[in-house]
PDB file of C-alpha atoms in Angstrom:
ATOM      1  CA  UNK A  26      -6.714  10.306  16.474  1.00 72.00           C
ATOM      2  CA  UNK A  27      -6.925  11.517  12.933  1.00 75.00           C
ATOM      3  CA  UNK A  28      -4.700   9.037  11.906  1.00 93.00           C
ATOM      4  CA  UNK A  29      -1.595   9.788   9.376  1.00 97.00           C
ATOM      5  CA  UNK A  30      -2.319  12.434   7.864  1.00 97.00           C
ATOM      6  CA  UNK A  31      -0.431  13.944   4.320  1.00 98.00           C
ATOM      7  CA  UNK A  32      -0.136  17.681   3.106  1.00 97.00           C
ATOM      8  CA  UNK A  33      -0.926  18.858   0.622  1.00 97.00           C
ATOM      9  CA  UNK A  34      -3.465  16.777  -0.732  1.00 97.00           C
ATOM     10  CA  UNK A  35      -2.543  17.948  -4.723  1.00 96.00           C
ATOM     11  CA  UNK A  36      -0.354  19.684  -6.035  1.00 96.00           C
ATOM     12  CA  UNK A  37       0.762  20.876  -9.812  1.00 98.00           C
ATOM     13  CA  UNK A  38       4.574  21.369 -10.834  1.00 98.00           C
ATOM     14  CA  UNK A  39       6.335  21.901 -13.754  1.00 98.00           C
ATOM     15  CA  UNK A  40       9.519  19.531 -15.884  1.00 98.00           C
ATOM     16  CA  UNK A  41      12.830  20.208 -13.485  1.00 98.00           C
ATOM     17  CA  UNK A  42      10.981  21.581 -10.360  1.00 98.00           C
ATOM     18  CA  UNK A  43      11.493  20.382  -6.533  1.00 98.00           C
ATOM     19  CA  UNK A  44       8.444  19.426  -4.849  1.00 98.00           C
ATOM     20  CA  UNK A  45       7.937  18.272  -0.721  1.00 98.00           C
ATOM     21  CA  UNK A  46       5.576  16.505   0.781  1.00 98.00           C
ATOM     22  CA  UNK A  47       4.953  15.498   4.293  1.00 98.00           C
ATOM     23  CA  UNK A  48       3.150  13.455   6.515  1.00 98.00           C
ATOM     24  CA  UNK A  49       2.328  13.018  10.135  1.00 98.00           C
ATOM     25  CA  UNK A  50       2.414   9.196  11.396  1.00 97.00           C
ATOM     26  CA  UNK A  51      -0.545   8.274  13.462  1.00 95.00           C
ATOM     27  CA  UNK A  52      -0.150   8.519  17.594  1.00 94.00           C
ATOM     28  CA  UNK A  53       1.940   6.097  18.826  1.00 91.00           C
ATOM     29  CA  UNK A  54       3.914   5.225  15.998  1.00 93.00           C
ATOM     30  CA  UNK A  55       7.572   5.873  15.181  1.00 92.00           C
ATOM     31  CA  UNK A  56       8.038   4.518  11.456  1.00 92.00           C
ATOM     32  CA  UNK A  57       7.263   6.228   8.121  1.00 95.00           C
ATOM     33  CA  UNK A  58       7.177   4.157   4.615  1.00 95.00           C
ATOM     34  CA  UNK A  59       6.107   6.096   1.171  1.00 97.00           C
ATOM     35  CA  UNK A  60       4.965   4.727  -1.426  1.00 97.00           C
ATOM     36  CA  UNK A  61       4.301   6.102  -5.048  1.00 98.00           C
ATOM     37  CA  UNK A  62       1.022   4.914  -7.071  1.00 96.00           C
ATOM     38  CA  UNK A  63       1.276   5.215 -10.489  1.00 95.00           C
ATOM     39  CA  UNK A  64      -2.152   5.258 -11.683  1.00 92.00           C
ATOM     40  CA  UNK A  65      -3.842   1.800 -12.468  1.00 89.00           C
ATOM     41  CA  UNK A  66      -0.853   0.247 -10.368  1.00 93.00           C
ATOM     42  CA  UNK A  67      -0.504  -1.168  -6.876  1.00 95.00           C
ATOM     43  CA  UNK A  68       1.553   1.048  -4.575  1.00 96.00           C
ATOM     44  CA  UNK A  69       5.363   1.029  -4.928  1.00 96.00           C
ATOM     45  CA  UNK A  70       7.869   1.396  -1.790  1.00 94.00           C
ATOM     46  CA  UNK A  71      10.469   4.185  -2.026  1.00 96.00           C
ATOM     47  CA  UNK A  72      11.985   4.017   1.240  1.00 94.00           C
ATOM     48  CA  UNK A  73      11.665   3.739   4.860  1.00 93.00           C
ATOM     49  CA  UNK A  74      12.288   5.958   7.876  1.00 94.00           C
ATOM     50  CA  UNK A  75      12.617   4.909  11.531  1.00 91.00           C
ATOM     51  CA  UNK A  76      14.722   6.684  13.963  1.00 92.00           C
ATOM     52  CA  UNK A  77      15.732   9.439  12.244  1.00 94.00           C
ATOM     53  CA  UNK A  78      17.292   7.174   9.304  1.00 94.00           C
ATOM     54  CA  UNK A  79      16.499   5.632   6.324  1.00 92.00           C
ATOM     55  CA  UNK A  80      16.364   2.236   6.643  1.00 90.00           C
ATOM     56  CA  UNK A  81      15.523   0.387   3.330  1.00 89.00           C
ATOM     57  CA  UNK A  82      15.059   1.857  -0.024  1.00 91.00           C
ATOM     58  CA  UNK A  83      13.394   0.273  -3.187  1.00 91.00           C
ATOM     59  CA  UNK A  84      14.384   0.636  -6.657  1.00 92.00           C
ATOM     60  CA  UNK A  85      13.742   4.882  -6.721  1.00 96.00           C
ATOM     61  CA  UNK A  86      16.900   7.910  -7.951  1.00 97.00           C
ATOM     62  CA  UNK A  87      18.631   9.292  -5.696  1.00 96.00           C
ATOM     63  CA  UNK A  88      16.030  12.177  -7.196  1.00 98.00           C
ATOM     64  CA  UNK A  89      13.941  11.247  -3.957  1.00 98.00           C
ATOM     65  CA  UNK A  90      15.439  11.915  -0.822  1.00 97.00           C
ATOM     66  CA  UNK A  91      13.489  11.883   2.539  1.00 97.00           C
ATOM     67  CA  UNK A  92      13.706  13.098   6.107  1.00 97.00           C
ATOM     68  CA  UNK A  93      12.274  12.203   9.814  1.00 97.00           C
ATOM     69  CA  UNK A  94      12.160  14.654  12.280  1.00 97.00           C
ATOM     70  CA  UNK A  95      12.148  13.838  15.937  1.00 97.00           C
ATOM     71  CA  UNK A  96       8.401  13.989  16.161  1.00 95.00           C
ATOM     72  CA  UNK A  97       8.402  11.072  13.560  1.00 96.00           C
ATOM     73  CA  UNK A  98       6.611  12.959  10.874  1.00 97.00           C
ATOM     74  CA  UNK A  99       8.363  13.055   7.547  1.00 98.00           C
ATOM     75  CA  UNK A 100       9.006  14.861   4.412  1.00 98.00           C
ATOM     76  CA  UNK A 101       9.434  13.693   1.126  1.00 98.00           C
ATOM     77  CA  UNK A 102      11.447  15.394  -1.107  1.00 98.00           C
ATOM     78  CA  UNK A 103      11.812  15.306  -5.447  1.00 98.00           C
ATOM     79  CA  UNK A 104      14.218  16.877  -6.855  1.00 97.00           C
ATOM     80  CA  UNK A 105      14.453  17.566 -11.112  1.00 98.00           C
ATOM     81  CA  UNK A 106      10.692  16.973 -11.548  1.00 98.00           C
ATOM     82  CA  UNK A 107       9.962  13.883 -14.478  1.00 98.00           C
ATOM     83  CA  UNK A 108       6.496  14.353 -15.895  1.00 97.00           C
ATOM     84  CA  UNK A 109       6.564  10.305 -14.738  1.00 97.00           C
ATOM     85  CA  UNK A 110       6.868  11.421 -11.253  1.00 98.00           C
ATOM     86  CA  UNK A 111       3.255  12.348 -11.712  1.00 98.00           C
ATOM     87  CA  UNK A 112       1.315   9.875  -8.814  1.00 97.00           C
ATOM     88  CA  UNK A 113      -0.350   9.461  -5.972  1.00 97.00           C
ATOM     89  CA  UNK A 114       2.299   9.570  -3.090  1.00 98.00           C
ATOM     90  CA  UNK A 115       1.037   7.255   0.372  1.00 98.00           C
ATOM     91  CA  UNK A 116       2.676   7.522   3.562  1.00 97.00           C
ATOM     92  CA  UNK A 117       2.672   4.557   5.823  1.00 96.00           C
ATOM     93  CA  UNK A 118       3.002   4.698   9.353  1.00 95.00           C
ATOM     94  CA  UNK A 119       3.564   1.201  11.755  1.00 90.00           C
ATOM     95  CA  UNK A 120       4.873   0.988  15.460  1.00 88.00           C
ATOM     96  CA  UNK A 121       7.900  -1.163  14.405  1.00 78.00           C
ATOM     97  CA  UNK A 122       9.955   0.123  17.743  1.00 74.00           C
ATOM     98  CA  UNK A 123       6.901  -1.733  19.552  1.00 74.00           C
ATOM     99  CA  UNK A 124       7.312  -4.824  17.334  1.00 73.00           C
ATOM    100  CA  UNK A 125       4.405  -3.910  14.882  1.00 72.00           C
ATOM    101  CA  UNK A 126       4.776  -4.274  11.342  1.00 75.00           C
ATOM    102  CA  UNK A 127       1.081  -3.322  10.545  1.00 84.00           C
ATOM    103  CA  UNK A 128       1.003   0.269   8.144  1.00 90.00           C
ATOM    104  CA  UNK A 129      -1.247   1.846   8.737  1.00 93.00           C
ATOM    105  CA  UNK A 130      -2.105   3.952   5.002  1.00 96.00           C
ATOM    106  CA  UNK A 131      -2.905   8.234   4.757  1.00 97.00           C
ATOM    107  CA  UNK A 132      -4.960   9.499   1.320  1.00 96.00           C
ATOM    108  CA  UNK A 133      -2.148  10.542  -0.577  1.00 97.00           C
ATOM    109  CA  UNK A 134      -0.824  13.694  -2.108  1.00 98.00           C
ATOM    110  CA  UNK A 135      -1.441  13.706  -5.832  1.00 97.00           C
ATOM    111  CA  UNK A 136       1.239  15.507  -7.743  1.00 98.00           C
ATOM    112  CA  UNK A 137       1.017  16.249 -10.972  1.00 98.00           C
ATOM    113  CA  UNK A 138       3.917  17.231 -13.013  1.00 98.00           C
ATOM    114  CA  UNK A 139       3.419  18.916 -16.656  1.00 97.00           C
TER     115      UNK A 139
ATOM    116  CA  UNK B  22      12.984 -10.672  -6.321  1.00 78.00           C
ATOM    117  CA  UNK B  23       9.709 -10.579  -5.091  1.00 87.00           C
ATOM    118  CA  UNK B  24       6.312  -9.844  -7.071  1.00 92.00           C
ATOM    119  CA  UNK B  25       2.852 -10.131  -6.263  1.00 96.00           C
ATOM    120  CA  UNK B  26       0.669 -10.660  -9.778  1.00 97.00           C
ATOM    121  CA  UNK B  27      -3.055  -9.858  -9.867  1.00 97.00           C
ATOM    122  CA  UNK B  28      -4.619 -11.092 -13.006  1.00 96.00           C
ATOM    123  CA  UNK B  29      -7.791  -9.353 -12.659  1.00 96.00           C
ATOM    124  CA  UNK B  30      -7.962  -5.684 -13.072  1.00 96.00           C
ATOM    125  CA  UNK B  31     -11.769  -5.910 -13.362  1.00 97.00           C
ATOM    126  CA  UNK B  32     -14.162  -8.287 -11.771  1.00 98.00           C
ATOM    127  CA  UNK B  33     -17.993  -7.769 -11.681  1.00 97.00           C
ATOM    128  CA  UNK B  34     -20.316 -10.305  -9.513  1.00 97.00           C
ATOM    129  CA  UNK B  35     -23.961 -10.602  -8.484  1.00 97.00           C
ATOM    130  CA  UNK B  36     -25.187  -9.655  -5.313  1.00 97.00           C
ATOM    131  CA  UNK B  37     -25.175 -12.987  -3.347  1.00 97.00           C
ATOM    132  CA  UNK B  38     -22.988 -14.661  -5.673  1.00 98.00           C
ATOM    133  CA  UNK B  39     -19.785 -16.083  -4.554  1.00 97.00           C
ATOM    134  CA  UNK B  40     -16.300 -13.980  -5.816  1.00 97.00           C
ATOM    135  CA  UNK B  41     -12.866 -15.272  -5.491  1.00 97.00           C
ATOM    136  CA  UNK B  42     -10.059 -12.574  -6.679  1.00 98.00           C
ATOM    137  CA  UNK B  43      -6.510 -14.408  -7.743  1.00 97.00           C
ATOM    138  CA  UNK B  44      -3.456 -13.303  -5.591  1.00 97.00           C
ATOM    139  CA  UNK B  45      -0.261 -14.874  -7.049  1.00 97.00           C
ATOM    140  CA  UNK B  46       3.538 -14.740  -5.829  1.00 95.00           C
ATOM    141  CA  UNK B  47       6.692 -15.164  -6.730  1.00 93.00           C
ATOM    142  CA  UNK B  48       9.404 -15.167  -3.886  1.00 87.00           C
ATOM    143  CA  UNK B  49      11.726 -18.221  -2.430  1.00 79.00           C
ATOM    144  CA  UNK B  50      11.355 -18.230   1.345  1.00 78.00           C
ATOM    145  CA  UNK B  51       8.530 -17.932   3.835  1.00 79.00           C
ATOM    146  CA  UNK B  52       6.076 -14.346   2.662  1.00 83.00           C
ATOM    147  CA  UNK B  53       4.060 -12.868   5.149  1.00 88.00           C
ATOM    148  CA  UNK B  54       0.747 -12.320   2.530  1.00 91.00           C
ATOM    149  CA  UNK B  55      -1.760  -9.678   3.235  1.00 93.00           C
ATOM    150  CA  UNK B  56      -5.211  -8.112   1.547  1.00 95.00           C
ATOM    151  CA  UNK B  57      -5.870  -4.604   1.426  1.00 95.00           C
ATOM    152  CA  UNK B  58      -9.029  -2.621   0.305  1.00 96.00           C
ATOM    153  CA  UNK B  59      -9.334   0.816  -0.720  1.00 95.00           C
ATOM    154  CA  UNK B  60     -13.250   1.711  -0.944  1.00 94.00           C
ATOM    155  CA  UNK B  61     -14.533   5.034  -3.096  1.00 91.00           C
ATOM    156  CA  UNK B  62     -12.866   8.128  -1.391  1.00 89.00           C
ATOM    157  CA  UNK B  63     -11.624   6.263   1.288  1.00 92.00           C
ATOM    158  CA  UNK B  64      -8.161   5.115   1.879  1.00 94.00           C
ATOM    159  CA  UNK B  65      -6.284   2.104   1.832  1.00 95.00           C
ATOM    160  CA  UNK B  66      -6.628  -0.155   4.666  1.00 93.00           C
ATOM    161  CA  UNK B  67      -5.573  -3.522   5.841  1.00 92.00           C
ATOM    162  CA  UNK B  68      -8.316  -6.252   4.968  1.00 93.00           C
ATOM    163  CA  UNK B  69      -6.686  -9.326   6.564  1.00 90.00           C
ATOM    164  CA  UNK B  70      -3.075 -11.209   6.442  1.00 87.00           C
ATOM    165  CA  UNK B  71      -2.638 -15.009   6.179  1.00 82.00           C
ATOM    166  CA  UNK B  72      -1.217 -15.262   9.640  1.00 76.00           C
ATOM    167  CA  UNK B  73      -3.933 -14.873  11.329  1.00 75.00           C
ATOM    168  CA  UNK B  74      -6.209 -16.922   9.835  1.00 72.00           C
ATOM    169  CA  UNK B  75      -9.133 -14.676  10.607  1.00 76.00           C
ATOM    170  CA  UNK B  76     -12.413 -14.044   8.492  1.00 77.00           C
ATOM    171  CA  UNK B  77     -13.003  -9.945   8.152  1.00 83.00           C
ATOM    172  CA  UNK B  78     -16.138  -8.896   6.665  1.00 89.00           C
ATOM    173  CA  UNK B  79     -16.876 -13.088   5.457  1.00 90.00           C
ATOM    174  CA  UNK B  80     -13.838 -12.569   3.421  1.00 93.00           C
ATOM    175  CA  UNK B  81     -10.972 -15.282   4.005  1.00 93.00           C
ATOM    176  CA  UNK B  82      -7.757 -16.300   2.195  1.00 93.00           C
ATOM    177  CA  UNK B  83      -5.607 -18.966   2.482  1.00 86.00           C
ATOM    178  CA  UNK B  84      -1.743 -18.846   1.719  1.00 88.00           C
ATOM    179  CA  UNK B  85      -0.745 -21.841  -0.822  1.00 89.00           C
ATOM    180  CA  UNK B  86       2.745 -22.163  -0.940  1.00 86.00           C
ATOM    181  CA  UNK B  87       1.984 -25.322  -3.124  1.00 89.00           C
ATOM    182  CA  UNK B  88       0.945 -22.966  -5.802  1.00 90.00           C
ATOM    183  CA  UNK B  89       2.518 -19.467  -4.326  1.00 92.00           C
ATOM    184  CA  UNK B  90      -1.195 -18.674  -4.007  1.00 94.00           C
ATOM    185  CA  UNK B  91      -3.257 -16.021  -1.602  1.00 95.00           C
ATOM    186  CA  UNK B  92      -6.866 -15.787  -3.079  1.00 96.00           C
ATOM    187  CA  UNK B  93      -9.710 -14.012  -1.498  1.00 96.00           C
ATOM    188  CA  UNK B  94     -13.049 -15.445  -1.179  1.00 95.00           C
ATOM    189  CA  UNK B  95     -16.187 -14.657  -0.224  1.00 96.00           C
ATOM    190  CA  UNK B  96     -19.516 -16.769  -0.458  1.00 96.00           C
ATOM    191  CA  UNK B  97     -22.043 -14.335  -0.744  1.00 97.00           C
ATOM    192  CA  UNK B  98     -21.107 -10.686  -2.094  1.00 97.00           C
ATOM    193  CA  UNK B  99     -22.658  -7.703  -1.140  1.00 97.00           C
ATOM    194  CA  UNK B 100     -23.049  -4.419  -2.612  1.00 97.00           C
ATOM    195  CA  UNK B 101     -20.747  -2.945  -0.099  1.00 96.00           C
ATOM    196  CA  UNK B 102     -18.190  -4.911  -0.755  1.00 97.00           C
ATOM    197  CA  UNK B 103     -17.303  -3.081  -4.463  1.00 98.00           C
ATOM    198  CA  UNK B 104     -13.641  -1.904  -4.009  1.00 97.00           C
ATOM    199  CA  UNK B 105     -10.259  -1.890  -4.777  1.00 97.00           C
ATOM    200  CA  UNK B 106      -8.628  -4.801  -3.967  1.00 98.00           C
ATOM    201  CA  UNK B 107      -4.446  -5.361  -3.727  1.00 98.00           C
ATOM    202  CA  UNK B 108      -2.721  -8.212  -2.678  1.00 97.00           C
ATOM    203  CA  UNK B 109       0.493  -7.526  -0.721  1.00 95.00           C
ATOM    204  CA  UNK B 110       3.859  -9.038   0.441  1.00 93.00           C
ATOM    205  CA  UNK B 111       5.984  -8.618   3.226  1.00 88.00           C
ATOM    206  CA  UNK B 112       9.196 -11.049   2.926  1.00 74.00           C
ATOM    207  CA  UNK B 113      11.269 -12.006   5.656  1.00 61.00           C
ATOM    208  CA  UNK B 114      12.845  -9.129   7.671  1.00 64.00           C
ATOM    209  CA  UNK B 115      11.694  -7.035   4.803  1.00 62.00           C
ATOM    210  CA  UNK B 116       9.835  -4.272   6.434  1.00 75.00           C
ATOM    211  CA  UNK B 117       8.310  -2.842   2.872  1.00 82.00           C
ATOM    212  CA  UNK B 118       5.351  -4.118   1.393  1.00 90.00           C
ATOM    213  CA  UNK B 119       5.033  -5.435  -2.796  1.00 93.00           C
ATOM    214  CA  UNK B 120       1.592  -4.459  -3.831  1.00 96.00           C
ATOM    215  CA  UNK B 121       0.178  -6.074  -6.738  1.00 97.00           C
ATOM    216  CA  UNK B 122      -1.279  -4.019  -9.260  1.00 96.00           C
ATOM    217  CA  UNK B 123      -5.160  -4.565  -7.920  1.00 97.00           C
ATOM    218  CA  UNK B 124      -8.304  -5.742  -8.541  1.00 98.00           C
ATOM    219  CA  UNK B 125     -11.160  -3.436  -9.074  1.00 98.00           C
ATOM    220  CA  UNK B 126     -14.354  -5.547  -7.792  1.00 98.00           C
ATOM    221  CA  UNK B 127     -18.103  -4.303  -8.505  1.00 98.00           C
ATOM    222  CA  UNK B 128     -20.965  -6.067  -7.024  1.00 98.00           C
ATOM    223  CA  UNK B 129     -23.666  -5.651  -8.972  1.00 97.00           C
ATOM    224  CA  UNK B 130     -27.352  -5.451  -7.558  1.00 95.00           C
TER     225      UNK B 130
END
């Protein structure tokens, strides 16, 4: 098991672009989280995915939007491109249709915006 | 609102000497509190939570709701054990987790 599992692992946009990323939740579980990691800062949540919906959202524009496809992987979508979208984006997975909470983390896409 | 503070960005220890890095929180009921660790090129990965009480690696850290408290602490660091260290918190049926902003740890030899 590779484990979760992001693409791409960087990427470069410019001011007002769109910009996807995805992520594949390690076997087994059915629950996406992403996170964005401003750099010298902890990780913070932007929303949560489990059955197709999103279930909680932190304090992120409507800017981000998000998906889950029946396999469980997910996509990540920001729209009108802030150079302060520029971070490391995590994906979570956790088995939370099994009771788990545990997330398990991927390495991050690192977007930069100029 | 919850928030996890870190005070530390930076800590530096001798090998063998003990290290404690300062987890507090702020939030009114009953946090689930959790370490992570993110070594060089690696990625971020659970370290241990307060509920189970369990010692990973000789680290352990014990939840003080007294002082809204989670430090880590281990008595004899080793060179392997220079990392990136964030505190996190999971409250109530919450399913997200509030990182603090980390702790960057270097055991010197």
């Amino acid at each position: 098991d590779a484990g979760v599992t992001q693409s791409p692992t960087h990427l470069i946009k410019t001011r007002g672009q769109q910009v996807t990323l995805r992520c594949s939740p390690k076997s087994g579980h059915d629950t996406v989280s992403w996170y964005q990691q401003a750099l010298g800062q902890g990780p913070q949540f932007i929303f949560q995915y489990y059955e197709e919906e999103e279930r909680q959202r932190g304090n992120f524009p409507d800017r981000f939007s998000g998906h889950q496809f029946p396999n469980y992987s997910s996509e990540l979508n920001v729209n009108a491109l802030l150079l302060g979208d520029s971070a490391l984006y995590l994906c979570a997975s956790s088995a939370i249709g099994s009771g788990s909470y545990e997330q398990y983390f991927g390495p991050g896409t690192r977007l930069t915006v100029t | 609102a919850q928030r996890v503070t870190q005070p530390e960005k930076l800590l530096s220890v001798f090998k063998g000497a003990p290290v404690e890095l300062k987890c507090n929180y702020s939030y009114s009921g009953s946090p689930e509190l959790f370490w992570y660790v993110q070594y060089s090129r690696q990625r971020l990965q659970l370290l241990l939570r307060h509920i189970s009480r369990e010692s990973i690696k000789g680290f352990t850290a014990d939840l003080n709701k007294g002082e809204t408290s989670f430090h880590l602490k281990k008595p004899f660091a080793q060179e392997e054990d220079s990392a990136m260290y964030y505190c996190a918190l999971r409250s109530g049926s919450a399913r997200q987790l509030t990182f603090g902003s980390g702790t960057q740890l270097t055991v010197l030899p």
